[in-house]
Amino acid sequence: MEHASGTDEMIIRQIFNQLAQAWDTQDVGLFSSLFTSDVDYITFIGEHIKGLDANIKLHSTLWNSYFMKGATLEGEILSIKFPDRNTSVMIARGAVKLRFHKKTPVNKLSINTTVLVKQDGVWKICSFQNTRIIGYNIFMRFMMWIDKKMAK
């Protein structure tokens, strides 16, 4: 693992904040400036959005929907790693807070992996994987219980 400069880490943190700002203000220009043209964007439901144009179309549709009007993006960075000096992997946790929520619902939290690359000295998001955080449901707990019993 490479050791990144403090400046690179600061820029990655700014991009995280700019992503939330772009979401909150529905700023398509700012949003699109954060991604590579060939970005892979995986939604929390597993949909694979390929390329910047498709990503912008998806988010514009969301932002223009009645349900998402006034929604904000809440979150925090959990870790930032630099496999090499031109690649960064950021793990963050967050959720969309709808306008009628008083606080961010715990059952809407997601964890995401964001891969950024430095191209011509500029950091951009080239891959984004978003996964809803869910606990073990009753079926999963039952299967784990069966596995423990069978292992004895």
Tab-separated table of C-alpha atoms in Angstrom, residues 4 23 32 55-56 105 136 139 145:
chain	number	residue	atom	x	y	z
A	4	ALA	CA	-0.392	9.156	-0.047
A	23	TRP	CA	-26.786	15.676	-4.340
A	32	SER	CA	-20.699	15.124	-13.309
A	55	ASN	CA	-25.223	8.069	-14.232
A	56	ILE	CA	-26.363	11.652	-14.803
A	105	PRO	CA	-33.250	6.438	9.256
A	136	TYR	CA	-29.685	-10.855	9.384
A	139	PHE	CA	-34.309	-16.883	7.631
A	145	TRP	CA	-28.401	-21.812	13.704
